[in-house]
Coordinates of C-alpha atoms in Angstrom, one line a residue:
M1 CA 0.8 -6.8 -0.6
N2 CA -1.9 -9.4 -0.8
Q3 CA -2.6 -9.9 -4.5
L4 CA -5.5 -11.8 -6.2
T5 CA -3.7 -14.9 -8.0
V6 CA -5.0 -17.2 -10.8
K7 CA -4.5 -20.8 -9.2
R8 CA -6.1 -23.3 -11.0
L9 CA -7.7 -23.4 -14.6
W10 CA -10.5 -25.6 -16.1
L11 CA -10.2 -26.2 -19.8
P12 CA -12.9 -27.6 -22.0
D13 CA -11.4 -31.1 -23.4
H14 CA -8.1 -30.9 -21.4
G15 CA -9.4 -30.7 -17.6
F16 CA -7.6 -29.0 -14.8
V17 CA -4.3 -27.0 -15.0
E18 CA -2.4 -25.9 -12.0
V19 CA -0.8 -22.6 -12.1
E20 CA 2.1 -22.2 -9.7
G21 CA 3.6 -18.9 -7.9
S22 CA 1.6 -16.2 -6.4
G23 CA 0.7 -12.5 -6.6
L24 CA 2.7 -10.8 -9.4
E25 CA 5.1 -13.6 -9.9
I26 CA 5.2 -14.2 -14.0
D27 CA 7.7 -17.4 -13.3
G28 CA 5.4 -19.8 -11.9
P29 CA 5.0 -22.9 -14.2
L30 CA 2.0 -24.2 -15.7
H31 CA 1.4 -28.2 -15.1
R32 CA -0.9 -30.9 -14.6
S33 CA -0.5 -33.1 -11.4
G34 CA 3.3 -31.8 -11.5
E35 CA 3.8 -32.8 -15.3
K36 CA 4.3 -30.5 -18.1
L37 CA 1.5 -29.7 -20.2
S38 CA 1.1 -30.9 -23.6
D39 CA 1.3 -28.4 -26.6
A40 CA -2.5 -28.7 -27.1
T41 CA -3.2 -27.8 -23.4
H42 CA -0.6 -25.1 -23.4
D43 CA -2.4 -23.5 -26.5
A44 CA -5.8 -23.9 -24.6
V45 CA -4.4 -21.7 -21.8
R46 CA -2.9 -19.3 -24.0
S47 CA -6.4 -18.8 -25.6
L48 CA -7.8 -18.1 -22.2
A49 CA -5.3 -15.9 -21.5
H50 CA -5.4 -14.2 -24.3
S51 CA -9.2 -13.3 -24.2
A52 CA -8.7 -12.2 -20.4
A53 CA -5.9 -9.9 -21.1
L54 CA -7.7 -8.0 -23.8
C55 CA -11.2 -8.1 -22.1
N56 CA -9.1 -5.9 -19.4
D57 CA -8.1 -2.5 -18.0
A58 CA -5.1 -3.1 -16.0
D59 CA -1.6 -2.2 -16.7
F60 CA 1.3 -4.5 -15.6
D61 CA 4.9 -3.9 -16.1
P62 CA 7.2 -7.1 -14.7
Q63 CA 10.1 -4.8 -14.5
G64 CA 8.4 -1.9 -13.1
G65 CA 8.6 -2.7 -9.5
A66 CA 5.9 -1.2 -7.1
D67 CA 4.9 1.5 -9.8
G68 CA 4.7 -1.2 -12.6
Y69 CA 1.0 -2.2 -12.2
S70 CA -2.2 -0.7 -11.7
G71 CA -6.1 -1.6 -12.1
D72 CA -8.5 -4.1 -10.7
T73 CA -6.9 -7.3 -9.0
V74 CA -8.8 -9.9 -11.2
D75 CA -7.5 -7.9 -14.3
L76 CA -4.1 -8.0 -12.9
A77 CA -4.2 -11.7 -12.2
F78 CA -5.1 -12.2 -15.8
L79 CA -2.4 -10.3 -16.9
V80 CA 0.2 -12.1 -14.9
L81 CA -1.4 -15.3 -16.1
A82 CA -0.9 -14.1 -20.0
W83 CA 2.7 -13.5 -19.0
K84 CA 3.1 -17.0 -17.4
A85 CA 1.4 -18.2 -20.8
G86 CA 4.2 -16.5 -23.0
L87 CA 1.7 -13.6 -23.8
D88 CA 2.8 -9.9 -23.8
A89 CA -0.5 -7.9 -23.0
G90 CA 1.1 -4.5 -24.2
T91 CA 1.8 -6.3 -27.7
L92 CA -1.5 -7.8 -27.8
R93 CA -3.6 -4.6 -27.3
K94 CA -1.5 -3.0 -30.0
T95 CA -2.6 -5.6 -32.7
A96 CA -6.3 -6.1 -31.4
H97 CA -7.8 -2.3 -31.4
R98 CA -10.7 -2.4 -29.1
L99 CA -13.9 -1.1 -30.7
A100 CA -16.5 -1.3 -27.8
E101 CA -16.7 -2.5 -24.4
R102 CA -19.1 -3.1 -21.5
P103 CA -17.2 -2.7 -18.3
F104 CA -17.9 -5.0 -15.6
S105 CA -20.8 -4.1 -13.2
A106 CA -22.4 -5.4 -10.0
E107 CA -25.9 -6.2 -11.9
R108 CA -24.3 -7.5 -15.2
K109 CA -21.6 -9.5 -13.5
Y110 CA -19.5 -9.8 -16.5
A111 CA -17.3 -7.5 -18.7
A112 CA -17.0 -7.7 -22.4
S113 CA -15.1 -6.1 -25.3
L114 CA -15.3 -6.0 -28.9
H115 CA -11.7 -6.1 -30.9
Q116 CA -10.5 -5.7 -34.4
H117 CA -7.9 -8.4 -35.1
A118 CA -5.9 -8.9 -38.1
D119 CA -8.3 -11.7 -39.2
G120 CA -11.6 -10.4 -38.1
R121 CA -13.7 -9.1 -35.1
L122 CA -13.6 -10.9 -31.8
I123 CA -15.5 -10.4 -28.7
H124 CA -14.0 -11.7 -25.3
V125 CA -15.8 -11.9 -22.3
K126 CA -15.1 -12.7 -18.5
G127 CA -17.4 -12.8 -15.5
A128 CA -19.4 -14.8 -13.3
A129 CA -19.6 -18.7 -14.1
E130 CA -23.4 -18.8 -13.6
I131 CA -23.9 -15.8 -16.0
V132 CA -21.3 -16.6 -18.6
V133 CA -21.6 -20.2 -19.1
P134 CA -25.7 -19.9 -20.0
L135 CA -24.0 -17.6 -23.0
C136 CA -22.1 -20.1 -24.4
D137 CA -22.8 -23.0 -26.9
L138 CA -22.4 -26.0 -24.8
A139 CA -23.8 -29.5 -25.1
D140 CA -23.6 -29.8 -21.0
P141 CA -23.8 -26.6 -19.2
D142 CA -25.0 -28.1 -15.9
R143 CA -21.8 -30.1 -15.8
V144 CA -19.5 -27.0 -16.2
L145 CA -21.5 -25.1 -13.6
D146 CA -21.0 -28.2 -11.3
L147 CA -17.5 -27.9 -11.8
A148 CA -17.5 -24.1 -10.8
D149 CA -19.4 -24.8 -7.9
E150 CA -17.0 -27.2 -7.0
M151 CA -13.8 -25.0 -7.4
A152 CA -15.7 -22.5 -5.5
S153 CA -16.5 -24.7 -2.3
R154 CA -12.7 -25.1 -2.2
G155 CA -12.4 -21.5 -1.7
Y156 CA -11.5 -20.2 -5.5
R157 CA -13.1 -17.4 -6.9
V158 CA -14.2 -18.7 -10.0
L159 CA -14.9 -16.7 -13.6
A160 CA -15.6 -18.0 -16.8
V161 CA -13.7 -16.7 -20.1
A162 CA -15.2 -16.9 -23.6
A163 CA -14.9 -15.8 -26.8
K164 CA -16.8 -15.4 -30.2
R165 CA -15.7 -14.5 -33.6
V166 CA -18.6 -12.2 -35.4
E167 CA -19.0 -10.6 -38.7
D168 CA -18.5 -7.1 -39.7
R169 CA -21.8 -6.3 -40.6
T170 CA -22.5 -3.2 -43.1
G171 CA -23.9 -0.2 -41.1
A172 CA -24.0 -2.0 -37.5
S173 CA -21.8 0.1 -34.8
A174 CA -19.5 -1.7 -32.8
P175 CA -21.7 -1.2 -29.6
E176 CA -24.8 -2.8 -31.3
T177 CA -22.7 -5.6 -32.6
L178 CA -21.2 -6.2 -29.0
D179 CA -24.6 -6.2 -27.4
R180 CA -26.4 -8.4 -30.2
E181 CA -23.7 -10.9 -30.1
I182 CA -23.1 -11.9 -26.7
C183 CA -24.5 -15.1 -27.1
G184 CA -23.7 -18.7 -28.4
M185 CA -20.0 -18.0 -27.4
T186 CA -17.3 -20.5 -27.3
L187 CA -16.3 -21.3 -23.5
L188 CA -12.4 -21.0 -23.2
G189 CA -12.4 -22.3 -19.6
L190 CA -12.8 -21.4 -15.8
A191 CA -10.3 -19.4 -13.9
G192 CA -9.8 -20.2 -10.0
F193 CA -8.4 -17.3 -8.1
I194 CA -7.0 -17.2 -4.6
D195 CA -7.2 -14.2 -2.6
P196 CA -4.6 -15.0 0.2
L197 CA -5.6 -14.2 3.5
R198 CA -3.5 -11.7 5.6
P199 CA -1.6 -13.7 8.4
E200 CA -3.3 -11.8 11.1
A201 CA -6.8 -11.9 9.5
R202 CA -8.0 -15.1 11.4
Q203 CA -6.4 -13.9 14.9
A204 CA -8.4 -10.4 14.2
V205 CA -11.7 -12.1 13.6
A206 CA -11.3 -14.3 16.8
D207 CA -9.9 -11.2 18.8
C208 CA -13.4 -9.4 17.4
H209 CA -15.6 -12.3 18.8
R210 CA -13.7 -12.3 22.1
A211 CA -14.7 -8.5 22.3
G212 CA -18.1 -9.3 21.6
V213 CA -18.1 -7.7 17.9
D214 CA -19.8 -10.1 15.5
V215 CA -18.0 -10.2 12.1
R216 CA -20.1 -10.6 9.0
M217 CA -18.7 -10.8 5.5
I218 CA -20.4 -9.2 2.5
T219 CA -18.6 -10.1 -0.9
G220 CA -19.8 -10.5 -4.5
D221 CA -18.2 -13.9 -4.7
H222 CA -20.1 -17.1 -5.2
A223 CA -21.7 -18.5 -1.9
A224 CA -20.0 -21.3 -1.9
T225 CA -16.4 -19.5 -2.4
A226 CA -17.8 -17.1 0.4
L227 CA -18.2 -20.0 2.8
A228 CA -15.0 -21.8 2.1
I229 CA -13.4 -18.5 3.1
A230 CA -15.4 -17.8 6.1
R231 CA -14.8 -21.1 7.5
D232 CA -11.1 -20.4 7.2
L233 CA -11.7 -17.2 9.1
G234 CA -13.8 -18.5 11.5
I235 CA -16.9 -16.3 10.6
A236 CA -19.1 -18.9 9.5
E237 CA -19.8 -22.9 9.5
R238 CA -22.8 -23.6 8.0
P239 CA -24.4 -23.2 4.5
D240 CA -27.7 -22.0 6.0
E241 CA -25.5 -18.8 7.6
V242 CA -25.2 -17.5 4.0
V243 CA -27.6 -15.2 2.5
T244 CA -27.3 -14.2 -1.4
G245 CA -28.0 -11.0 -3.1
R246 CA -31.1 -13.0 -5.0
E247 CA -32.6 -13.8 -1.3
I248 CA -32.1 -10.1 -0.1
A249 CA -33.6 -8.8 -3.7
A250 CA -36.9 -11.3 -3.3
G251 CA -37.6 -9.8 0.0
G252 CA -40.0 -11.2 2.5
A253 CA -41.7 -10.8 5.8
D254 CA -38.5 -12.5 7.5
L255 CA -35.8 -10.8 5.7
V256 CA -34.5 -8.5 8.7
E257 CA -34.6 -12.0 10.7
R258 CA -32.8 -13.9 8.0
I259 CA -30.1 -10.9 7.5
A260 CA -29.6 -10.5 11.3
S261 CA -29.0 -14.2 11.5
A262 CA -26.6 -14.8 8.7
R263 CA -22.9 -14.5 8.9
V264 CA -22.3 -14.2 5.4
F265 CA -24.0 -12.3 2.4
A266 CA -22.6 -13.6 -1.2
R267 CA -23.3 -12.2 -4.5
V268 CA -24.2 -9.2 -3.1
E269 CA -25.0 -5.9 -5.3
P270 CA -24.2 -2.5 -4.0
A271 CA -27.9 -1.4 -3.3
H272 CA -28.1 -4.9 -1.0
K273 CA -25.3 -3.7 1.1
V274 CA -27.4 -0.4 2.2
E275 CA -30.3 -3.2 3.2
I276 CA -28.1 -5.1 5.2
V277 CA -27.0 -2.2 7.5
Q278 CA -30.6 -1.1 7.7
A279 CA -31.9 -4.8 8.6
L280 CA -29.2 -5.1 11.2
Q281 CA -29.6 -1.8 12.6
R282 CA -33.4 -2.6 12.7
A283 CA -32.5 -5.8 14.7
G284 CA -30.9 -3.8 17.3
H285 CA -27.3 -4.0 16.2
F286 CA -24.4 -1.2 16.1
V287 CA -23.1 -1.7 13.0
A288 CA -19.7 -0.7 11.4
M289 CA -19.3 -1.1 7.9
T290 CA -15.6 -1.5 5.9
G291 CA -15.2 -0.8 2.3
D292 CA -13.3 0.8 -0.1
G293 CA -15.1 1.2 -3.6
V294 CA -17.4 3.6 -4.7
N295 CA -20.4 1.3 -4.6
D296 CA -19.8 1.0 -0.6
A297 CA -19.8 5.0 0.0
P298 CA -23.9 4.4 0.7
A299 CA -23.6 1.8 3.1
L300 CA -20.7 3.5 4.8
H301 CA -22.7 6.5 5.2
R302 CA -25.7 4.6 6.4
A303 CA -23.7 2.5 9.1
D304 CA -23.4 3.8 12.4
L305 CA -19.6 3.7 12.2
G306 CA -18.0 3.8 8.4
V307 CA -14.7 2.4 8.0
A308 CA -13.0 3.1 4.9
M309 CA -9.5 1.9 3.5
G310 CA -7.1 4.8 3.4
R311 CA -4.5 3.5 0.8
D312 CA -6.5 1.7 -1.8
G313 CA -9.8 3.0 -1.0
T314 CA -11.7 5.6 -3.0
D315 CA -12.5 9.3 -2.5
A316 CA -15.8 8.4 -2.5
A317 CA -15.6 5.8 0.2
R318 CA -13.2 7.7 2.3
D319 CA -15.4 11.1 2.2
A320 CA -18.5 8.8 3.3
A321 CA -16.7 7.0 6.4
D322 CA -16.1 8.2 9.6
L323 CA -13.0 6.4 9.9
V324 CA -10.0 5.9 7.7
L325 CA -7.6 3.1 8.1
A326 CA -4.3 4.4 6.7
D327 CA -3.1 0.8 6.5
D328 CA -6.1 -1.1 5.0
N329 CA -5.7 -3.7 7.4
F330 CA -8.7 -5.3 9.1
A331 CA -6.6 -6.2 12.1
S332 CA -6.3 -2.5 12.7
V333 CA -10.1 -2.4 13.6
V334 CA -9.3 -4.6 16.7
V335 CA -6.7 -2.2 17.6
G336 CA -9.0 0.6 17.3
I337 CA -11.5 -1.2 19.4
E338 CA -8.9 -1.8 22.1
E339 CA -7.6 1.7 22.2
G340 CA -11.3 3.1 22.2
R341 CA -12.1 1.0 25.1
A342 CA -8.7 2.0 26.8
A343 CA -9.5 5.9 26.2
Y344 CA -12.9 5.3 27.4
A345 CA -12.1 3.5 30.5
N346 CA -9.3 6.4 31.3
I347 CA -12.3 9.1 30.7
R348 CA -14.1 7.3 33.6
K349 CA -10.8 7.1 35.9
V350 CA -10.4 10.8 35.5
I351 CA -13.8 11.8 36.2
Y352 CA -14.0 9.1 38.9
L353 CA -11.1 10.6 40.8
A354 CA -12.5 14.6 40.2
I355 CA -16.2 13.8 41.5
S356 CA -15.1 11.5 44.2
T357 CA -12.8 13.8 45.8
G358 CA -14.9 16.9 45.5
A359 CA -17.9 14.8 46.9
A360 CA -15.6 13.9 49.8
E361 CA -14.7 17.8 50.0
A362 CA -18.5 18.7 50.0
V363 CA -19.1 15.7 52.6
M364 CA -16.4 17.2 55.1
F365 CA -17.7 20.7 55.0
L366 CA -21.5 19.8 55.2
L367 CA -21.0 17.6 58.4
A368 CA -18.9 20.1 60.1
L369 CA -21.5 22.8 59.7
A370 CA -24.0 20.2 60.9
M371 CA -22.0 19.1 63.9
G372 CA -21.3 22.8 64.7
L373 CA -17.5 22.6 64.0
P374 CA -15.5 25.6 62.7
L375 CA -14.8 25.5 58.9
P376 CA -12.6 22.8 58.1
L377 CA -10.6 24.8 55.6
T378 CA -10.4 28.2 54.7
A379 CA -11.1 29.2 50.9
I380 CA -7.4 29.6 49.9
Q381 CA -6.4 26.3 51.4
L382 CA -9.5 24.5 49.7
L383 CA -8.4 26.0 46.2
W384 CA -4.6 24.9 47.1
L385 CA -5.8 21.4 47.9
N386 CA -7.9 21.3 44.5
L387 CA -4.9 22.7 42.7
V388 CA -2.4 20.1 44.2
T389 CA -4.5 17.1 43.7
N390 CA -6.3 17.6 40.6
G391 CA -3.4 18.6 38.2
G392 CA -1.0 16.1 37.5
Q393 CA -2.6 13.2 38.9
H394 CA -5.4 13.8 36.4
V395 CA -3.3 14.0 33.4
A396 CA -1.3 11.3 34.5
L397 CA -4.2 9.0 35.1
A398 CA -5.4 10.0 31.6
A399 CA -2.4 8.3 30.0
E400 CA -3.2 5.0 31.8
G401 CA -2.1 2.3 29.7
S402 CA -5.0 -0.6 28.6
E403 CA -6.0 -2.8 31.0
K404 CA -5.6 -6.3 30.7
G405 CA -8.8 -7.9 29.3
L406 CA -10.4 -5.1 27.6
L407 CA -11.3 -7.5 24.5
D408 CA -12.7 -9.8 27.0
R409 CA -15.4 -7.3 27.9
P410 CA -18.8 -7.1 26.2
P411 CA -19.5 -4.0 24.0
R412 CA -20.8 -0.8 25.8
S413 CA -23.9 0.4 24.7
P414 CA -24.2 3.5 23.1
Q415 CA -27.2 4.5 25.3
E416 CA -25.1 3.4 28.6
P417 CA -24.6 6.7 30.6
L418 CA -21.2 7.4 31.8
F419 CA -22.4 7.3 35.5
D420 CA -23.6 3.8 35.5
A421 CA -24.3 1.8 38.6
I422 CA -20.5 0.9 39.2
M423 CA -19.5 4.5 38.8
I424 CA -22.3 5.8 41.3
R425 CA -21.2 3.2 43.7
Q426 CA -17.4 3.8 43.7
T427 CA -18.1 7.7 43.8
L428 CA -20.3 7.7 46.6
L429 CA -18.4 5.1 48.9
S430 CA -15.0 6.7 48.3
G431 CA -16.2 10.3 48.7
A432 CA -18.2 9.0 51.9
V433 CA -14.8 7.1 53.2
I434 CA -12.7 10.5 52.6
G435 CA -15.3 12.8 54.0
L436 CA -16.2 10.8 57.1
V437 CA -12.5 10.1 58.0
S438 CA -11.4 13.6 57.5
T439 CA -14.3 15.1 59.5
A440 CA -14.0 12.6 62.4
A441 CA -10.3 13.7 62.5
F442 CA -11.2 17.1 62.5
A443 CA -13.5 16.9 65.2
W444 CA -11.2 15.0 67.3
M445 CA -8.8 17.5 66.9
I446 CA -10.7 20.2 68.2
A447 CA -12.3 18.4 71.1
H448 CA -8.9 17.8 72.1
G449 CA -8.0 21.4 72.5
W450 CA -6.1 21.8 68.9
S451 CA -6.1 25.3 67.9
E452 CA -8.3 25.9 64.4
F453 CA -5.1 26.8 62.9
D454 CA -3.0 23.5 63.7
A455 CA -6.2 21.7 63.3
R456 CA -6.5 22.7 59.7
N457 CA -3.1 22.4 58.9
T458 CA -3.1 18.8 59.8
L459 CA -6.3 18.1 58.1
L460 CA -5.1 19.8 54.9
F461 CA -2.0 17.3 55.0
L462 CA -4.5 14.6 55.7
M463 CA -6.8 15.6 52.6
V464 CA -3.7 15.8 50.2
A465 CA -2.5 12.4 51.6
F466 CA -6.0 11.2 51.0
E467 CA -6.2 12.1 47.4
N468 CA -3.0 11.0 46.3
V469 CA -3.8 7.5 47.8
H470 CA -7.2 7.7 46.2
V471 CA -5.7 8.1 42.8
F472 CA -4.4 4.3 42.9
N473 CA -7.8 3.2 43.7
C474 CA -8.9 5.1 40.3
R475 CA -6.6 3.2 38.1
S476 CA -9.0 0.4 37.5
E477 CA -12.6 -0.2 38.4
S478 CA -12.0 -4.1 39.2
R479 CA -8.7 -5.0 39.3
S480 CA -6.7 -4.4 42.8
A481 CA -4.5 -1.4 42.9
F482 CA -2.0 -3.8 44.3
R483 CA -1.9 -6.0 40.9
I484 CA -1.4 -3.1 38.8
P485 CA 2.6 -2.4 38.6
L486 CA 3.7 0.9 39.6
S487 CA 5.9 0.7 36.5
A488 CA 2.9 0.7 34.2
N489 CA 2.4 4.4 34.7
W490 CA 5.6 6.2 36.1
A491 CA 3.8 9.6 35.1
L492 CA 1.4 9.0 37.9
I493 CA 4.1 8.0 40.4
V494 CA 5.8 11.4 39.4
A495 CA 2.6 13.3 39.7
V496 CA 1.7 11.9 43.3
V497 CA 5.3 12.1 44.7
G498 CA 5.5 15.7 43.3
A499 CA 2.2 16.9 44.5
Q500 CA 2.8 15.5 47.9
A501 CA 6.6 17.1 48.0
L502 CA 5.0 20.4 46.6
H503 CA 2.8 20.8 49.4
I504 CA 5.1 19.9 52.2
G505 CA 7.7 22.2 50.3
A506 CA 5.0 25.2 50.8
A507 CA 4.9 24.5 54.7
F508 CA 8.8 25.3 54.5
T509 CA 8.3 28.4 52.3
P510 CA 8.3 31.6 54.2
G511 CA 5.3 33.6 53.1
F512 CA 3.8 30.9 51.2
S513 CA 3.4 29.2 54.3
D514 CA 1.8 32.0 55.9
L515 CA -0.7 32.7 53.2
L516 CA -1.9 28.8 53.3
G517 CA -2.1 28.6 56.8
L518 CA 0.6 25.8 56.9
E519 CA 3.5 24.7 58.9
P520 CA 5.4 21.3 59.0
L521 CA 4.0 18.4 60.6
P522 CA 6.0 16.6 63.4
L523 CA 6.9 12.6 62.9
S524 CA 4.2 11.7 65.3
E525 CA 1.4 13.1 63.3
W526 CA 2.4 11.7 60.0
L527 CA 2.4 8.1 61.8
L528 CA -1.3 9.1 62.5
L529 CA -2.0 10.2 59.0
V530 CA -0.6 7.9 56.9
P531 CA -2.8 4.7 58.1
L532 CA -6.0 7.3 57.8
A533 CA -5.1 8.1 54.4
L534 CA -4.8 4.1 53.7
S535 CA -8.1 3.7 54.8
V536 CA -10.0 4.7 51.5
L537 CA -7.5 2.2 49.5
L538 CA -8.4 -0.6 52.0
V539 CA -12.3 0.0 51.8
M540 CA -12.3 0.4 48.1
E541 CA -10.0 -2.7 47.6
G542 CA -12.6 -4.7 49.9
D543 CA -15.6 -3.4 47.5
K544 CA -13.8 -4.6 44.4
L545 CA -13.2 -7.9 46.2
L546 CA -17.0 -7.9 47.0
R547 CA -17.8 -7.1 43.5
S548 CA -15.6 -9.9 42.2
W549 CA -17.1 -12.5 44.1
G550 CA -20.8 -11.2 43.2
R551 CA -19.6 -11.8 39.3
R552 CA -18.4 -15.1 40.3
S553 CA -21.4 -16.3 42.0
S554 CA -23.8 -15.0 39.4
V555 CA -22.1 -17.3 36.8
P556 CA -24.1 -20.8 36.5
R557 CA -21.8 -23.5 36.9
A558 CA -21.4 -26.3 34.1
G559 CA -23.6 -29.4 34.8

């Protein structure tokens, strides 16, 4: 798992200290520029780690393996730091009884706790530097805040740690003491955390951009930290692409435009997340929101698509979401986009096949009636045709794999109809070709003295062949059927061959052939039917080529 890690400390009077190791490793050394720390500096690190380990609700057992830790990632990182500094958090908690606490909240931006130590009472505080530093007794707080900003600009999540010794006043409750005494504190230092990106995160963001999906980052981190991470991910580059929670709270006439143009939202409170979602929706965006905490639930519910984390997410987030990621991996969102587009494309393929072949049959019957011809097929022959050609082929076509370039296509509008211009064009064209050619063949056979039985028998063979050929047109709306490997969908090949074999076999089966009005065809007639059946493939290939040329000519040339 990716685990937040304390990587750099700034200590008053001692400067910066580097912390080696990552995640839950407890053997990473502490050093300054590669050299061992002095005793005084090491004691300063221990003081910071001591306070951070007490103002802490996580549990960490280095020997416990996967079950040896629980709690917030920031608290866990501080406990690991305490181990590296030679402190045992369990022992500290036994010797320093907690009397009162103020848990961290997005509004407060710090956590505080009051403890009874052997030599008196101490308040321990940890939280956002811009909140905690002004609560401390410092000669130059702006310098410390500048250091915090400099660390944040390098991608560190920066927290300040402070402590204060307080008197045990008679009659004052511990909570009252805690609230009253959080001021004039002693700053113990700044802690810079690194939250390592998953190896696939950058590629996932790039894939989203390729698919026409804008990725926005919402975080409670400092704006400089958020921008540094966003740059690493390829989400944002400039400071003007960052909007803070303070700006959202201030409102303004141009807030919707400001949110719509932003790529990063920093120092955001829970209520701001809903405002961000609503502003993006008002700007015309279809919004998907990811989250895992209780505070994310309202925004997950308000978004067009709420995506919760299944492993580390809260029940509230999962209940509010429309989709739950079992692996808590943002890259799975990209996979979901591709799979969703593939599923939608396959639905269109099946509908295209069903409607176009049905339209072809309707054209054939209407033309035959208009021309005064006998009915091209009997009722049972028509039922048999639909049974043979609308069964296995449809199921196999629905299992067609993802086409290449699905992520290169722009997102589809939720208001876009299933029968768009391309679907209508292809359905009408293919239905007309099959209907016209089959009617012309039937009329030619009747005109040349064929009996109605023989003409219908040959026409039925032609229609089965037509529809088995046409299924290959339906494998893609844009790619040539000759560019899609047959091996990409063996189920479809089996369905087509099986349907053709079933129809041929029916003609050789006594009783069944009489019921359907079938008899085997001589080779000479097959030599005529195959080119006719392939005509729909050639026409639709030509249509795809024309549309491809049209798309290329509509793209403006550079320069």
